[in-house]
Coordinates of C-alpha atoms in Angstrom, one line a residue:
Chain E
M1 CA -34.5 -25.7 -68.6
V2 CA -34.1 -24.2 -65.2
K3 CA -37.3 -23.9 -63.2
K4 CA -38.0 -20.4 -62.0
K5 CA -38.0 -20.2 -58.2
P6 CA -41.4 -19.3 -56.7
K7 CA -41.6 -16.0 -54.9
T8 CA -40.9 -16.4 -51.2
K9 CA -42.0 -14.4 -48.2
P10 CA -39.5 -11.7 -47.2
K11 CA -37.1 -12.9 -44.6
P12 CA -37.8 -11.8 -41.0
K13 CA -35.4 -9.3 -39.4
A14 CA -32.3 -10.9 -37.9
K15 CA -32.7 -11.9 -34.3
V16 CA -30.7 -10.0 -31.7
N17 CA -27.3 -11.5 -30.9
R18 CA -28.0 -13.5 -27.8
N19 CA -24.4 -13.4 -26.9
A20 CA -24.2 -9.6 -27.0
D21 CA -23.7 -9.5 -23.2
S22 CA -20.5 -11.6 -23.5
L23 CA -18.5 -9.1 -25.6
H24 CA -15.2 -8.3 -24.1
H25 CA -13.4 -4.9 -24.3
V26 CA -10.0 -5.6 -25.5
S27 CA -7.0 -3.2 -25.8
V28 CA -3.9 -4.4 -27.6
V29 CA -0.9 -2.3 -28.6
I30 CA 0.2 -3.3 -32.1
N31 CA 3.4 -1.9 -33.5
G32 CA 3.3 0.8 -30.9
K33 CA -0.3 1.9 -31.5
E34 CA -3.2 1.1 -29.3
Y35 CA -6.2 -0.7 -30.8
Q36 CA -9.4 -1.1 -28.7
A37 CA -12.6 -3.0 -29.6
D38 CA -15.5 -4.9 -28.1
V39 CA -15.1 -8.5 -29.3
E40 CA -16.5 -12.0 -28.8
A41 CA -14.2 -14.1 -26.7
R42 CA -13.8 -16.5 -29.6
L43 CA -12.3 -13.9 -31.9
L44 CA -8.8 -15.2 -32.9
L45 CA -5.9 -12.8 -32.4
V46 CA -5.1 -13.1 -36.1
H47 CA -8.6 -11.8 -37.0
F48 CA -8.2 -9.0 -34.5
I49 CA -5.0 -8.0 -36.2
R50 CA -6.4 -8.3 -39.7
D51 CA -10.0 -7.2 -39.4
V52 CA -10.0 -4.8 -36.4
A53 CA -6.6 -3.3 -36.7
N54 CA -6.6 -3.6 -40.5
L55 CA -3.0 -5.0 -40.6
T56 CA -3.3 -7.6 -43.3
G57 CA 0.4 -8.4 -43.5
T58 CA -0.2 -11.3 -41.1
H59 CA -1.8 -14.2 -43.0
V60 CA -4.1 -17.1 -42.2
A61 CA -3.1 -20.1 -44.2
C62 CA -3.4 -23.6 -42.6
D63 CA -5.5 -22.4 -39.7
T64 CA -4.4 -25.5 -37.8
T65 CA -1.3 -24.3 -36.0
N66 CA 1.1 -25.9 -38.5
C67 CA 2.3 -23.5 -41.1
G68 CA 3.3 -20.4 -39.1
A69 CA 2.1 -17.8 -41.7
C70 CA 0.2 -16.2 -38.8
T71 CA 3.3 -15.7 -36.7
V72 CA 3.6 -12.4 -34.8
L73 CA 5.4 -11.4 -31.6
F74 CA 3.3 -11.2 -28.5
N75 CA 4.9 -9.7 -25.4
G76 CA 8.3 -10.4 -27.1
K77 CA 7.6 -14.1 -27.9
S78 CA 6.8 -15.5 -31.4
V79 CA 3.4 -17.1 -31.4
K80 CA 0.9 -18.5 -33.9
S81 CA -1.8 -15.9 -33.8
C82 CA -4.4 -18.2 -35.3
T83 CA -4.2 -20.2 -32.1
M84 CA -4.7 -17.4 -29.6
F85 CA -7.9 -15.5 -28.7
A86 CA -7.8 -11.7 -28.9
V87 CA -8.9 -11.6 -25.2
Q88 CA -5.7 -13.4 -24.2
A89 CA -3.8 -10.5 -25.7
D90 CA -5.8 -7.8 -23.8
G91 CA -3.3 -5.4 -22.2
G92 CA -0.4 -6.9 -24.2
E93 CA 1.9 -5.9 -27.0
V94 CA 2.0 -7.3 -30.5
L95 CA 4.6 -6.8 -33.2
T96 CA 3.7 -7.6 -36.8
V97 CA 5.6 -7.4 -40.0
E98 CA 4.2 -3.9 -40.6
G99 CA 6.1 -2.8 -37.5
L100 CA 9.6 -3.7 -38.7
A101 CA 10.5 -1.0 -41.3
K102 CA 11.5 2.3 -39.7
D103 CA 11.2 5.7 -41.5
G104 CA 10.7 4.1 -44.9
E105 CA 13.8 1.9 -44.5
L106 CA 13.5 -1.9 -44.5
H107 CA 14.5 -3.8 -41.4
P108 CA 17.8 -5.8 -41.9
I109 CA 15.9 -9.0 -42.0
Q110 CA 13.6 -7.7 -44.7
K111 CA 16.7 -6.4 -46.7
A112 CA 18.4 -9.7 -46.4
F113 CA 15.3 -11.5 -47.6
W114 CA 15.2 -9.1 -50.6
D115 CA 19.0 -9.5 -51.3
H116 CA 18.9 -13.3 -51.1
H117 CA 15.6 -13.8 -52.9
A118 CA 14.2 -15.6 -49.9
Q119 CA 10.6 -15.3 -51.0
Q120 CA 8.7 -16.2 -54.2
C121 CA 4.9 -15.9 -53.7
G122 CA 5.5 -14.2 -50.4
F123 CA 2.6 -15.7 -48.5
C124 CA 4.7 -17.4 -45.8
T125 CA 7.1 -14.4 -45.7
P126 CA 5.6 -12.2 -43.0
G127 CA 5.3 -15.1 -40.6
M128 CA 8.8 -16.3 -41.5
I129 CA 10.3 -12.9 -41.0
M130 CA 8.6 -12.5 -37.6
Q131 CA 9.9 -15.9 -36.5
V132 CA 13.4 -15.0 -37.7
Y133 CA 13.2 -11.7 -35.8
W134 CA 12.5 -13.6 -32.5
F135 CA 15.0 -16.4 -33.4
L136 CA 17.9 -14.0 -33.9
K137 CA 17.2 -12.3 -30.6
E138 CA 17.4 -15.6 -28.9
N139 CA 20.3 -17.0 -31.0
P140 CA 22.4 -14.1 -32.4
D141 CA 25.0 -16.2 -34.1
P142 CA 23.4 -19.4 -35.4
S143 CA 24.6 -22.3 -37.4
D144 CA 22.8 -23.5 -40.5
E145 CA 21.3 -26.4 -38.5
E146 CA 20.2 -24.1 -35.7
I147 CA 18.5 -21.8 -38.3
R148 CA 16.6 -24.7 -39.8
M149 CA 15.4 -25.8 -36.3
G150 CA 14.6 -22.1 -35.6
I151 CA 12.2 -21.8 -38.5
S152 CA 10.8 -25.4 -38.1
G153 CA 7.4 -23.9 -37.3
N154 CA 7.2 -22.0 -40.6
L155 CA 6.4 -23.8 -43.8
C156 CA 7.3 -22.5 -47.3
R157 CA 5.9 -24.2 -50.4
C158 CA 7.9 -22.2 -52.9
T159 CA 11.5 -21.7 -52.0
G160 CA 12.8 -25.0 -50.5
Y161 CA 14.2 -22.9 -47.6
Q162 CA 17.8 -22.6 -49.0
N163 CA 17.6 -18.9 -49.7
I164 CA 15.8 -18.3 -46.4
V165 CA 18.7 -19.8 -44.5
E166 CA 21.1 -17.7 -46.5
A167 CA 19.1 -14.6 -45.7
V168 CA 19.0 -15.4 -42.0
K169 CA 22.8 -15.9 -42.0
A170 CA 23.2 -12.5 -43.8
A171 CA 20.8 -10.7 -41.4
A172 CA 22.4 -12.1 -38.2
P173 CA 25.4 -9.7 -38.1
A174 CA 23.2 -6.7 -38.8
M175 CA 20.9 -7.8 -36.0
R176 CA 23.8 -8.2 -33.7
A177 CA 25.0 -4.6 -34.5
K178 CA 21.6 -3.1 -33.7
Chain B
M1 CA -12.3 -21.6 -38.6
F2 CA -13.5 -20.4 -35.3
P3 CA -15.1 -22.1 -32.2
K4 CA -18.6 -21.7 -30.9
N5 CA -18.8 -18.7 -28.6
F6 CA -18.1 -19.1 -24.9
K7 CA -17.9 -17.1 -21.7
Y8 CA -14.2 -16.2 -20.9
I9 CA -12.9 -15.7 -17.4
A10 CA -9.3 -15.1 -16.5
P11 CA -8.7 -15.8 -12.7
R12 CA -5.7 -14.4 -11.0
S13 CA -4.8 -17.3 -8.7
A14 CA -4.9 -21.1 -8.7
N15 CA -7.5 -21.0 -5.9
E16 CA -9.7 -18.6 -7.8
A17 CA -9.5 -21.0 -10.8
A18 CA -10.5 -24.0 -8.6
V19 CA -13.5 -22.0 -7.3
L20 CA -14.6 -21.3 -10.9
L21 CA -14.0 -24.9 -12.0
K22 CA -16.3 -26.0 -9.1
R23 CA -19.0 -23.5 -10.1
Y24 CA -19.1 -24.3 -13.8
G25 CA -18.1 -28.0 -13.6
P26 CA -18.2 -30.1 -16.8
E27 CA -19.2 -27.1 -18.9
A28 CA -15.8 -25.4 -18.3
K29 CA -12.4 -26.1 -19.7
V30 CA -9.1 -24.7 -18.5
L31 CA -7.0 -22.7 -21.0
A32 CA -3.3 -22.7 -20.4
G33 CA -1.0 -22.4 -23.5
G34 CA -3.9 -23.3 -25.8
M35 CA -1.8 -25.3 -28.1
S36 CA -4.0 -28.4 -27.7
L37 CA -7.3 -26.8 -26.6
I38 CA -7.7 -24.0 -29.2
P39 CA -7.1 -26.2 -32.3
I40 CA -9.7 -28.7 -30.8
M41 CA -12.2 -25.9 -30.3
K42 CA -11.6 -24.5 -33.8
L43 CA -12.4 -27.9 -35.2
R44 CA -15.5 -28.0 -32.9
L45 CA -14.4 -31.3 -31.4
M46 CA -15.2 -29.6 -28.1
S47 CA -17.3 -26.6 -27.5
P48 CA -17.0 -25.7 -23.8
S49 CA -19.4 -23.0 -22.6
Y50 CA -16.9 -21.6 -20.2
I51 CA -13.2 -21.0 -20.7
I52 CA -11.1 -20.5 -17.6
D53 CA -7.9 -18.9 -18.7
V54 CA -5.2 -19.6 -16.2
S55 CA -2.3 -18.4 -18.4
R56 CA -2.1 -15.1 -16.6
I57 CA -1.3 -16.7 -13.3
S58 CA 2.4 -16.0 -13.6
A59 CA 3.0 -17.3 -10.0
L60 CA 2.6 -20.8 -11.5
E61 CA 5.6 -20.3 -13.9
Y62 CA 8.8 -21.4 -12.2
I63 CA 11.6 -23.9 -12.0
K64 CA 13.4 -24.3 -8.7
E65 CA 15.1 -26.9 -6.5
A66 CA 14.4 -27.2 -2.8
K67 CA 15.6 -29.9 -0.4
G68 CA 16.6 -32.4 -3.1
T69 CA 13.4 -32.0 -5.2
L70 CA 12.9 -30.2 -8.4
H71 CA 9.7 -28.2 -8.6
M72 CA 8.1 -26.9 -11.8
G73 CA 5.0 -24.8 -11.9
A74 CA 2.3 -26.2 -14.1
L75 CA 2.2 -23.0 -16.2
T76 CA 5.9 -23.3 -17.1
R77 CA 6.2 -23.0 -20.8
H78 CA 8.1 -25.7 -22.8
R79 CA 10.5 -22.9 -23.9
M80 CA 11.4 -22.1 -20.4
L81 CA 12.1 -25.8 -19.6
E82 CA 14.1 -26.1 -22.9
T83 CA 16.5 -23.3 -21.8
S84 CA 16.7 -23.9 -18.0
E85 CA 20.4 -24.0 -16.9
L86 CA 19.3 -25.6 -13.6
L87 CA 17.6 -28.5 -15.4
K88 CA 20.4 -28.9 -17.9
Q89 CA 22.7 -29.6 -15.0
K90 CA 20.4 -31.6 -12.8
L91 CA 17.9 -33.4 -15.1
D92 CA 18.7 -32.8 -18.7
L93 CA 16.1 -35.2 -19.9
I94 CA 13.7 -32.3 -19.5
P95 CA 15.4 -29.7 -21.6
Q96 CA 16.1 -32.3 -24.3
T97 CA 12.4 -33.4 -24.4
A98 CA 11.2 -29.8 -24.4
S99 CA 13.3 -29.1 -27.5
L100 CA 11.5 -31.9 -29.4
I101 CA 7.9 -30.7 -28.7
G102 CA 6.1 -29.1 -31.6
D103 CA 8.0 -26.1 -32.9
P104 CA 9.4 -22.9 -31.5
Q105 CA 6.2 -20.9 -31.6
V106 CA 4.3 -23.8 -30.0
R107 CA 7.0 -24.1 -27.3
N108 CA 6.6 -20.4 -26.5
M109 CA 3.0 -20.8 -25.5
G110 CA 2.5 -24.5 -24.5
T111 CA 2.8 -25.5 -20.9
I112 CA 3.9 -28.7 -19.1
G113 CA 0.8 -28.6 -16.9
G114 CA -1.5 -28.2 -19.8
S115 CA 0.1 -31.0 -21.7
L116 CA -0.1 -33.4 -18.7
S117 CA -3.7 -32.5 -17.9
H118 CA -4.7 -33.1 -21.6
A119 CA -3.4 -36.7 -21.2
D120 CA -2.9 -37.3 -24.9
P121 CA -1.0 -40.6 -25.2
R122 CA 1.0 -38.9 -27.9
G123 CA 2.2 -36.2 -25.4
D124 CA 5.9 -36.3 -24.7
W125 CA 5.8 -35.0 -21.1
G126 CA 3.6 -38.0 -20.0
S127 CA 6.4 -40.4 -20.7
V128 CA 9.0 -38.2 -19.0
V129 CA 7.0 -37.9 -15.7
L130 CA 6.5 -41.7 -15.7
A131 CA 10.3 -42.2 -16.3
V132 CA 11.3 -39.9 -13.4
R133 CA 8.4 -41.0 -11.0
A134 CA 7.2 -37.4 -10.7
K135 CA 4.4 -36.3 -8.4
M136 CA 1.7 -34.0 -9.5
K137 CA 0.4 -31.4 -7.0
V138 CA -3.3 -30.5 -7.5
V139 CA -5.7 -28.0 -5.9
G140 CA -9.4 -28.6 -5.7
R141 CA -11.8 -29.3 -2.9
T142 CA -8.7 -30.5 -1.1
D143 CA -5.1 -30.2 -2.1
R144 CA -3.5 -33.5 -3.0
V145 CA -0.5 -35.1 -4.7
I146 CA -0.9 -37.7 -7.4
P147 CA 2.0 -39.9 -8.4
A148 CA 2.7 -40.2 -12.1
D149 CA 1.8 -43.9 -12.1
D150 CA -1.8 -43.0 -11.1
F151 CA -2.1 -39.8 -13.2
F152 CA -3.0 -41.2 -16.6
V153 CA -6.3 -43.0 -16.5
D154 CA -7.3 -43.3 -20.1
T155 CA -7.0 -41.5 -23.5
F156 CA -7.5 -37.8 -22.8
A157 CA -8.5 -38.6 -19.3
S158 CA -6.2 -37.8 -16.4
A159 CA -6.9 -38.4 -12.7
L160 CA -7.9 -34.8 -12.3
K161 CA -11.5 -34.4 -11.0
P162 CA -13.6 -31.7 -12.9
N163 CA -13.0 -29.1 -10.2
E164 CA -9.2 -29.7 -9.8
L165 CA -6.3 -27.8 -11.2
L166 CA -2.7 -29.1 -11.6
T167 CA -0.4 -26.6 -10.1
E168 CA 3.1 -28.2 -9.8
I169 CA 5.2 -31.1 -10.9
Q170 CA 7.7 -32.5 -8.3
I171 CA 10.7 -34.6 -9.3
P172 CA 13.3 -36.0 -6.9
T173 CA 16.7 -34.6 -8.0
P174 CA 18.6 -37.5 -9.5
P175 CA 22.0 -38.4 -7.8
S176 CA 25.3 -37.9 -9.6
R177 CA 26.0 -40.6 -12.1
S178 CA 22.5 -40.3 -13.6
G179 CA 21.5 -39.6 -17.2
G180 CA 18.4 -39.4 -19.2
A181 CA 17.4 -39.2 -22.9
Y182 CA 14.3 -38.8 -24.9
A183 CA 14.3 -40.6 -28.3
K184 CA 11.5 -39.3 -30.5
F185 CA 10.6 -40.8 -33.8
E186 CA 8.5 -38.3 -35.9
R187 CA 7.8 -38.3 -39.6
R188 CA 8.3 -34.6 -39.9
T189 CA 9.5 -31.9 -37.5
G190 CA 6.6 -30.8 -35.4
D191 CA 4.6 -34.1 -35.7
F192 CA 3.4 -36.1 -32.8
A193 CA 5.8 -39.0 -32.1
T194 CA 5.1 -42.2 -34.0
V195 CA 7.1 -43.7 -31.2
G196 CA 8.7 -41.9 -28.3
V197 CA 10.9 -43.3 -25.4
A198 CA 12.0 -41.5 -22.3
A199 CA 14.7 -43.2 -20.3
Q200 CA 16.3 -42.1 -17.0
L201 CA 19.1 -44.2 -15.4
S202 CA 21.3 -44.0 -12.3
I203 CA 24.4 -46.1 -12.2
D204 CA 26.4 -47.0 -9.1
R205 CA 30.3 -47.1 -8.9
K206 CA 30.3 -50.7 -10.0
G207 CA 28.3 -50.0 -13.2
V208 CA 25.2 -51.5 -11.7
C209 CA 21.9 -49.9 -12.5
S210 CA 20.4 -48.5 -9.3
Y211 CA 17.5 -46.6 -10.9
V212 CA 15.7 -47.0 -14.2
G213 CA 12.6 -45.4 -15.6
I214 CA 11.3 -45.9 -19.1
G215 CA 8.2 -44.0 -20.4
L216 CA 6.6 -44.8 -23.8
T217 CA 4.8 -42.2 -26.1
S218 CA 2.1 -43.0 -28.7
L219 CA 2.3 -46.7 -27.7
G220 CA -1.0 -47.3 -25.9
P221 CA -4.2 -45.7 -24.6
T222 CA -2.1 -43.6 -22.3
N223 CA 1.6 -42.9 -21.8
L224 CA 3.0 -46.1 -20.4
R225 CA 5.9 -47.3 -18.2
A226 CA 7.9 -50.1 -19.8
E227 CA 7.8 -52.1 -16.5
K228 CA 9.2 -55.4 -17.9
A229 CA 12.1 -53.6 -19.5
E230 CA 12.8 -51.7 -16.3
S231 CA 12.8 -54.8 -14.1
L232 CA 15.3 -56.5 -16.5
L233 CA 17.7 -53.6 -16.0
L234 CA 17.3 -52.8 -12.3
G235 CA 20.2 -54.1 -10.1
K236 CA 22.1 -55.4 -13.1
E237 CA 25.4 -54.3 -14.5
V238 CA 24.6 -52.3 -17.6
T239 CA 25.9 -53.8 -20.9
S240 CA 25.1 -53.3 -24.5
S241 CA 23.5 -56.8 -24.5
I242 CA 21.3 -56.1 -21.5
I243 CA 20.2 -52.9 -23.2
D244 CA 19.2 -54.9 -26.3
D245 CA 17.2 -57.3 -24.1
A246 CA 15.5 -54.4 -22.3
A247 CA 14.6 -52.9 -25.7
E248 CA 13.1 -56.2 -26.7
R249 CA 11.0 -56.3 -23.5
A250 CA 9.9 -52.7 -24.1
S251 CA 8.3 -53.8 -27.3
E252 CA 6.3 -56.3 -25.2
D253 CA 5.4 -53.6 -22.7
A254 CA 4.0 -51.4 -25.5
K255 CA 0.4 -51.7 -26.5
P256 CA 0.3 -49.8 -29.8
T257 CA -2.6 -49.5 -32.2
S258 CA -1.9 -48.6 -35.8
D259 CA -2.0 -44.9 -36.3
P260 CA -3.8 -42.8 -39.0
Q261 CA -0.5 -41.8 -40.6
G262 CA 0.1 -45.4 -41.6
A263 CA 2.4 -46.9 -38.9
S264 CA 1.2 -50.5 -38.4
V265 CA 1.3 -52.3 -35.0
E266 CA 4.2 -54.4 -36.2
Y267 CA 6.1 -51.4 -37.4
K268 CA 5.5 -49.5 -34.1
K269 CA 6.7 -52.6 -32.1
A270 CA 9.8 -52.8 -34.2
M271 CA 10.5 -49.1 -33.7
V272 CA 10.0 -49.4 -29.9
R273 CA 13.0 -51.7 -29.9
V274 CA 15.1 -49.3 -31.9
F275 CA 14.2 -46.2 -30.0
T276 CA 14.3 -47.8 -26.5
K277 CA 17.8 -49.0 -27.3
R278 CA 18.8 -45.4 -28.4
A279 CA 17.3 -43.8 -25.4
L280 CA 18.9 -46.3 -22.9
S281 CA 22.3 -46.2 -24.6
S282 CA 22.3 -42.4 -24.6
A283 CA 21.1 -42.2 -21.0
F284 CA 23.7 -44.7 -19.9
T285 CA 26.6 -42.9 -21.6
K286 CA 25.5 -39.6 -20.0
A287 CA 25.2 -41.3 -16.6
I288 CA 28.8 -42.5 -16.7
G289 CA 29.9 -39.1 -17.9
G290 CA 30.9 -40.2 -21.4
E291 CA 28.7 -38.0 -23.5
K292 CA 28.2 -34.2 -23.6
K293 CA 24.9 -33.5 -21.9
W294 CA 22.3 -32.0 -24.2

């Protein structure tokens, strides 16, 4: 039989945040829109994107800089946003998966992922697509081998990558045309 | 996961950073690319009270050649080193090594100065700077230059004093008929090396080795020079058999411990032979112009 817990005294009011004076005012342009907030220095960029800007397309998976599910573009470079502080992005520009589609039309990379069934559960997909976006800007006409090296920072547990590679090959001409 | 909170300061110059380092001393850590420091902080293996973010000091991101010396700013990202046309021509050991570090996203942020200062024996740049006899330029109470041989003191301990900041890496431009290669043995793409070997050679017109540098990754408490292997090669005509002997010596130079991913000391020593031979053979072929440079 479970013993009933004795009545305890009411908890005292929460202490004042001693670190309140070390909040930083951060302004980041995400997908063309400015987001401002006062944040702790330790707030990760991925949490700024998800919790402050409410853009939950970017995912936290491994949280140890391995899997790439958190990949976004920062000032034009693909980065793992779980391994950056929001304060590092102050004054900068971020592009997330939500920023790719235009006027209700999927981006060519998103279309190619759809056409080639390059996602199953979809959890790695936003990070994968953002990395592919950066990769195709750097290498517009890649070989299969180059594609595999290009996405080597993005892990997928579902697909075995074959359809992802096909999707990237299909998206490359459309990106070149843009 | 997230780290303990900290005070964050972003100086705008190397000198300003040095002043901050002096003021906050051992309570402060320098943030460059963050690809080593931030994961460590998230795991709370380290909880510095002050973070001095030097990554906005764009004046420290450069690759240039002046008067027979290649100069790389400490904040230069691995990605920039990977794609440098100047380095592909003059010292392609560097672009090749850069391409093998981590993964593309890590290479976009990580910096050579951050990697060297972190002094992880599994870091790839440490072996490269040993192999090319680089000099590290440092600002602090005084400015000084530290040769690579003196730079790695112990595991995660470089020769940098707490108030010093690495600002530049200097490498003498190799002469023509030089070649280098980095042979990295990793279980999966993006892993640290189980074994890594950086080799840089210069060959004179008679096929004799006039310069040799061999740096070893993940094979000791710090990155190491394979000095016995080097002395075997220097001044000798380079043949396949001499390369085999040098590779054997390198496995004696190495001081591996077994690693948590299951590679025993015996296995690592065996792999040093294999990868030293690969690195030396590739470097030699490039030096005599036989192989397309990376």
